[in-house]
Amino acid sequence: MAGAGRRAVVVEDDEQMRIIIRTVLEMLEITDIIEVGDGDAAVSALQGGNVDVVVMDWMMPGMNGFDCTRVIRSGAVVGLDPNVPIVMLTAVTGSAERRALEAGANIFLNKTASVRRLFAEIKGVLASSPHCP
């Protein structure tokens, strides 16, 4: 399937959400999954390179997902690929979608989205990314 040999970073402080996201990634045959609980840890994890997709929460302790996405997209951190696909998955509402997309997220999903939709969106971002052969 689409995910064989791919690597994902899950940036989420809630264990139950990490389980759901990991399950979806495994359904896409992505088994190299790094899980971290805040944006600072995400920056460190991403500096290792070779990441095909990031699934990012917005509200976390330390650096939040919005700021982390901006740091990634800035290209200012050595070893961070500013073009890695980012799926922002959050409970933040209001103007959150516009702000997330402006910060550089490829996809914005509310945490009320179904597992089926999360699967489809991650599959789509992987399929359309020149980052992922």
XYZ file of N, CA and C in Angstrom:
399
model
N 0.841 -1.197 0.000
C 0.000 0.000 0.000
C 0.874 1.244 0.000
N 0.276 2.404 0.218
C 0.932 3.692 0.086
C 2.014 3.962 1.112
N 2.003 3.312 2.277
C 2.874 3.752 3.347
C 4.133 2.956 3.575
N 4.338 1.869 2.859
C 5.480 1.004 3.133
C 6.777 1.803 3.083
N 7.571 1.700 4.153
C 8.854 2.384 4.231
C 8.770 3.852 4.584
N 7.616 4.322 4.933
C 7.460 5.738 5.258
C 7.552 5.975 6.754
N 7.868 7.225 7.103
C 8.024 7.618 8.500
C 7.089 8.787 8.802
N 6.474 8.733 9.986
C 5.577 9.795 10.431
C 5.987 10.266 11.819
N 5.732 11.541 12.087
C 5.890 12.100 13.428
C 4.514 12.554 13.891
N 4.104 12.052 15.051
C 2.829 12.432 15.663
C 3.155 13.369 16.818
N 2.598 14.566 16.765
C 2.844 15.581 17.791
C 1.519 15.816 18.509
N 1.363 15.145 19.634
C 0.081 15.137 20.348
C 0.344 14.844 21.811
N -0.234 15.649 22.711
C 0.003 15.442 24.144
C -1.004 14.491 24.787
N -2.059 14.117 24.083
C -3.074 13.235 24.640
C -2.836 11.795 24.171
N -2.648 10.894 25.114
C -2.336 9.498 24.795
C -3.426 8.835 23.955
N -4.697 9.083 24.270
C -5.793 8.461 23.506
C -5.785 8.918 22.049
N -5.513 10.188 21.813
C -5.433 10.681 20.434
C -4.233 10.088 19.717
N -3.111 9.924 20.422
C -1.936 9.300 19.803
C -2.254 7.871 19.367
N -3.018 7.158 20.166
C -3.397 5.788 19.803
C -4.236 5.785 18.526
N -5.200 6.694 18.454
C -6.048 6.780 17.254
C -5.217 7.125 16.027
N -4.358 8.124 16.167
C -3.534 8.551 15.029
C -2.587 7.429 14.612
N -1.950 6.788 15.571
C -1.034 5.680 15.272
C -1.783 4.557 14.546
N -3.002 4.254 14.983
C -3.800 3.216 14.334
C -4.077 3.574 12.881
N -4.432 4.823 12.625
C -4.685 5.268 11.245
C -3.409 5.155 10.415
N -2.288 5.598 10.973
C -1.025 5.503 10.236
C -0.670 4.049 9.937
N -0.897 3.169 10.892
C -0.618 1.750 10.668
C -1.555 1.163 9.610
N -2.786 1.662 9.538
C -3.711 1.236 8.478
C -3.166 1.633 7.105
N -2.366 2.701 7.076
C -1.724 3.155 5.849
C -0.355 2.494 5.662
N -0.080 1.486 6.477
C 1.160 0.720 6.457
C 2.385 1.560 6.792
N 2.188 2.611 7.569
C 3.296 3.391 8.097
C 3.576 2.849 9.492
N 4.729 2.235 9.650
C 5.050 1.627 10.940
C 6.211 2.330 11.641
N 6.933 3.185 10.939
C 8.003 3.967 11.558
C 7.374 5.265 12.041
N 6.886 5.236 13.287
C 6.115 6.348 13.841
C 6.813 6.856 15.092
N 7.138 8.136 15.088
C 7.735 8.792 16.244
C 6.637 9.603 16.909
N 6.438 9.413 18.203
C 5.399 10.136 18.933
C 6.049 11.072 19.949
N 5.634 12.336 19.922
C 6.122 13.333 20.872
C 4.943 14.131 21.406
N 5.145 14.808 22.545
C 4.046 15.483 23.219
C 4.013 16.991 23.128
N 4.956 17.604 22.414
C 4.926 19.068 22.267
C 5.778 19.491 21.075
N 5.659 20.757 20.723
C 6.359 21.280 19.555
C 7.864 21.263 19.674
N 8.398 21.497 20.875
C 9.854 21.468 21.056
C 10.399 20.081 20.732
N 9.737 19.050 21.242
C 10.150 17.671 20.965
C 9.974 17.347 19.483
N 8.965 17.928 18.845
C 8.739 17.702 17.414
C 9.899 18.251 16.594
N 10.352 19.447 16.923
C 11.477 20.037 16.205
C 12.689 19.112 16.309
N 12.954 18.606 17.498
C 14.079 17.675 17.679
C 13.887 16.409 16.852
N 12.693 15.836 16.891
C 12.412 14.599 16.146
C 12.536 14.819 14.642
N 12.120 15.968 14.180
C 12.141 16.249 12.743
C 13.538 16.557 12.228
N 14.446 16.934 13.104
C 15.804 17.237 12.664
C 16.529 15.991 12.179
N 16.005 14.811 12.518
C 16.590 13.572 12.022
C 16.329 13.357 10.544
N 15.381 14.096 9.981
C 15.074 14.008 8.557
C 14.273 12.781 8.177
N 14.062 12.641 6.878
C 13.360 11.495 6.303
C 11.970 11.273 6.894
N 11.266 12.343 7.169
C 9.892 12.243 7.671
C 8.955 12.543 6.505
N 7.953 11.690 6.335
C 7.040 11.820 5.201
C 5.771 12.586 5.530
N 5.370 12.577 6.808
C 4.169 13.301 7.203
C 4.228 13.586 8.705
N 3.692 14.742 9.077
C 3.564 15.128 10.482
C 2.077 15.307 10.775
N 1.615 14.687 11.852
C 0.247 14.902 12.327
C 0.390 15.704 13.616
N -0.119 16.930 13.608
C 0.170 17.911 14.642
C -1.087 18.386 15.359
N -1.060 18.286 16.689
C -2.086 18.916 17.523
C -1.743 20.400 17.620
N -2.709 21.225 17.998
C -2.462 22.650 18.158
C -2.157 22.972 19.614
N -3.042 22.576 20.514
C -2.917 22.949 21.920
C -2.115 21.902 22.691
N -0.882 22.276 23.053
C 0.001 21.393 23.816
C 0.829 22.246 24.759
N 1.379 21.630 25.807
C 2.291 22.386 26.664
C 3.566 22.728 25.888
N 4.295 23.706 26.354
C 5.507 24.112 25.642
C 5.130 24.775 24.331
N 5.896 24.496 23.294
C 5.587 25.073 21.982
C 4.349 24.401 21.413
N 3.330 25.197 21.085
C 2.101 24.627 20.534
C 2.285 24.284 19.049
N 1.305 23.586 18.491
C 1.390 23.130 17.118
C 1.386 24.237 16.088
N 0.679 25.318 16.372
C 0.651 26.467 15.463
C 2.057 27.049 15.335
N 2.700 27.304 16.485
C 4.055 27.868 16.463
C 5.056 26.878 15.881
N 4.891 25.598 16.185
C 5.783 24.581 15.649
C 5.683 24.522 14.123
N 4.475 24.603 13.602
C 4.289 24.607 12.148
C 5.005 25.796 11.526
N 4.895 26.951 12.157
C 5.591 28.149 11.646
C 7.108 27.967 11.678
N 7.620 27.354 12.730
C 9.066 27.105 12.825
C 9.500 26.160 11.698
N 8.745 25.097 11.491
C 9.078 24.145 10.429
C 9.098 24.850 9.079
N 8.054 25.595 8.788
C 7.932 26.249 7.480
C 8.946 27.368 7.261
N 9.486 27.925 8.342
C 10.431 29.042 8.215
C 11.732 28.628 7.549
N 12.105 27.371 7.674
C 13.370 26.924 7.119
C 14.576 27.397 7.924
N 14.336 27.978 9.082
C 15.403 28.566 9.884
C 16.162 27.561 10.746
N 15.631 26.350 10.916
C 16.277 25.358 11.773
C 17.002 24.343 10.897
N 18.305 24.246 11.095
C 19.125 23.320 10.322
C 18.629 21.886 10.521
N 18.489 21.163 9.425
C 18.070 19.772 9.488
C 16.571 19.562 9.450
N 15.793 20.652 9.458
C 14.331 20.554 9.378
C 13.905 20.777 7.936
N 13.140 19.849 7.383
C 12.629 19.996 6.022
C 11.406 20.907 6.057
N 11.499 22.108 5.506
C 10.365 23.037 5.565
C 9.186 22.622 4.687
N 9.369 21.580 3.879
C 8.310 21.146 2.971
C 7.595 19.877 3.411
N 7.916 19.356 4.600
C 7.273 18.133 5.061
C 5.766 18.371 5.177
N 4.936 17.453 4.695
C 3.484 17.623 4.815
C 3.042 17.621 6.285
N 2.185 18.576 6.628
C 1.681 18.706 8.003
C 0.162 18.645 7.999
N -0.375 17.711 8.786
C -1.814 17.598 8.998
C -2.083 18.125 10.401
N -2.784 19.254 10.500
C -3.122 19.847 11.797
C -4.450 19.251 12.253
N -4.421 18.584 13.388
C -5.595 17.922 13.955
C -5.824 18.523 15.328
N -6.929 19.262 15.503
C -7.094 20.026 16.733
C -8.554 20.218 17.120
N -8.745 20.556 18.373
C -10.074 20.888 18.872
C -10.307 22.403 18.836
N -9.293 23.164 18.454
C -9.423 24.620 18.375
C -10.448 24.952 17.297
N -11.317 25.912 17.593
C -12.374 26.293 16.641
C -12.237 27.761 16.265
N -13.261 28.298 15.675
C -13.242 29.699 15.263
C -12.441 29.857 13.986
N -11.471 30.761 14.010
C -10.648 31.028 12.828
C -9.453 30.084 12.745
N -9.510 28.982 13.477
C -8.370 28.067 13.567
C -7.946 27.519 12.203
N -8.908 27.137 11.382
C -8.534 26.562 10.091
C -7.757 27.556 9.254
N -8.250 28.756 9.150
C -7.552 29.783 8.367
C -6.154 30.016 8.919
N -6.044 30.137 10.233
C -4.748 30.391 10.866
C -3.785 29.228 10.659
N -4.284 27.993 10.781
C -3.430 26.818 10.590
C -2.905 26.751 9.162
N -3.776 27.002 8.196
C -3.359 26.961 6.796
C -2.391 28.099 6.486
N -2.633 29.278 7.049
C -1.709 30.396 6.869
C -0.344 30.102 7.486
N -0.327 29.358 8.595
C 0.936 28.996 9.247
C 1.711 27.976 8.419
N 0.991 27.244 7.551
C 1.672 26.300 6.678
C 1.179 24.871 6.733
N 0.120 24.605 7.501
C -0.432 23.244 7.511
C -0.993 22.924 6.124
N -0.801 21.698 5.681
C -1.363 21.280 4.400
C -2.839 20.947 4.529
N -3.198 20.355 5.670
C -4.568 19.927 5.931
C -4.934 20.365 7.334
N -6.179 20.789 7.520
C -6.705 21.117 8.846
C -7.896 20.214 9.108
N -7.875 19.527 10.250
C -9.008 18.692 10.648
C -9.355 18.981 12.096
N -10.637 19.064 12.364
C -11.090 19.167 13.742
C -11.063 17.773 14.346
N -10.802 17.689 15.648
C -10.723 16.379 16.305
C -12.042 15.624 16.300
N -13.107 16.267 15.901
C -14.377 15.558 15.772
C -14.471 14.806 14.442
N -13.466 14.974 13.578
C -13.464 14.270 12.293
C -13.417 12.759 12.534
N -14.019 12.025 11.657
C -14.039 10.567 11.785
C -12.662 9.979 11.472
N -12.452 8.773 11.941
C -11.226 8.047 11.632
C -11.118 7.862 10.117
N -12.233 7.600 9.486
C -12.262 7.436 8.023
C -11.761 8.703 7.321
N -12.192 9.858 7.810
C -11.755 11.119 7.189
C -10.270 11.357 7.454
N -9.810 11.085 8.685
C -8.395 11.234 8.999
C -7.563 10.337 8.084
N -7.991 9.097 7.918
C -7.324 8.154 7.020
C -7.244 8.739 5.603
N -8.374 9.193 5.091
C -8.435 9.716 3.723
C -7.552 10.947 3.542
N -7.553 11.831 4.520
C -6.761 13.062 4.404
C -5.265 12.766 4.450
N -4.838 11.887 5.347
C -3.414 11.540 5.411
C -3.004 10.802 4.139
N -3.829 9.885 3.696
C -3.546 9.162 2.448
C -3.425 10.147 1.288
N -4.328 11.111 1.244
C -4.298 12.105 0.176
C -3.067 12.984 0.204
N -2.687 13.428 1.393
C -1.508 14.299 1.486
C -0.245 13.520 1.122
N -0.201 12.243 1.477
C 0.938 11.413 1.077
C 0.976 11.214 -0.428
N -0.181 10.954 -1.014
C -0.248 10.698 -2.452
C 0.087 11.930 -3.287
N -0.248 13.099 -2.780
C -0.032 14.315 -3.557
C 1.297 14.999 -3.260
N 2.054 14.453 -2.333
C 3.301 15.096 -1.946
C 4.469 14.627 -2.803
N 5.172 15.578 -3.415
C 6.379 15.185 -4.128
C 7.445 14.707 -3.129
N 7.194 14.998 -1.874
C 8.054 14.599 -0.772
C 8.029 13.090 -0.601
N 6.935 12.448 -1.008
C 6.729 11.013 -0.810
C 6.610 10.320 -2.154
N 7.651 9.602 -2.568
C 7.579 8.922 -3.871
C 6.559 7.808 -3.889
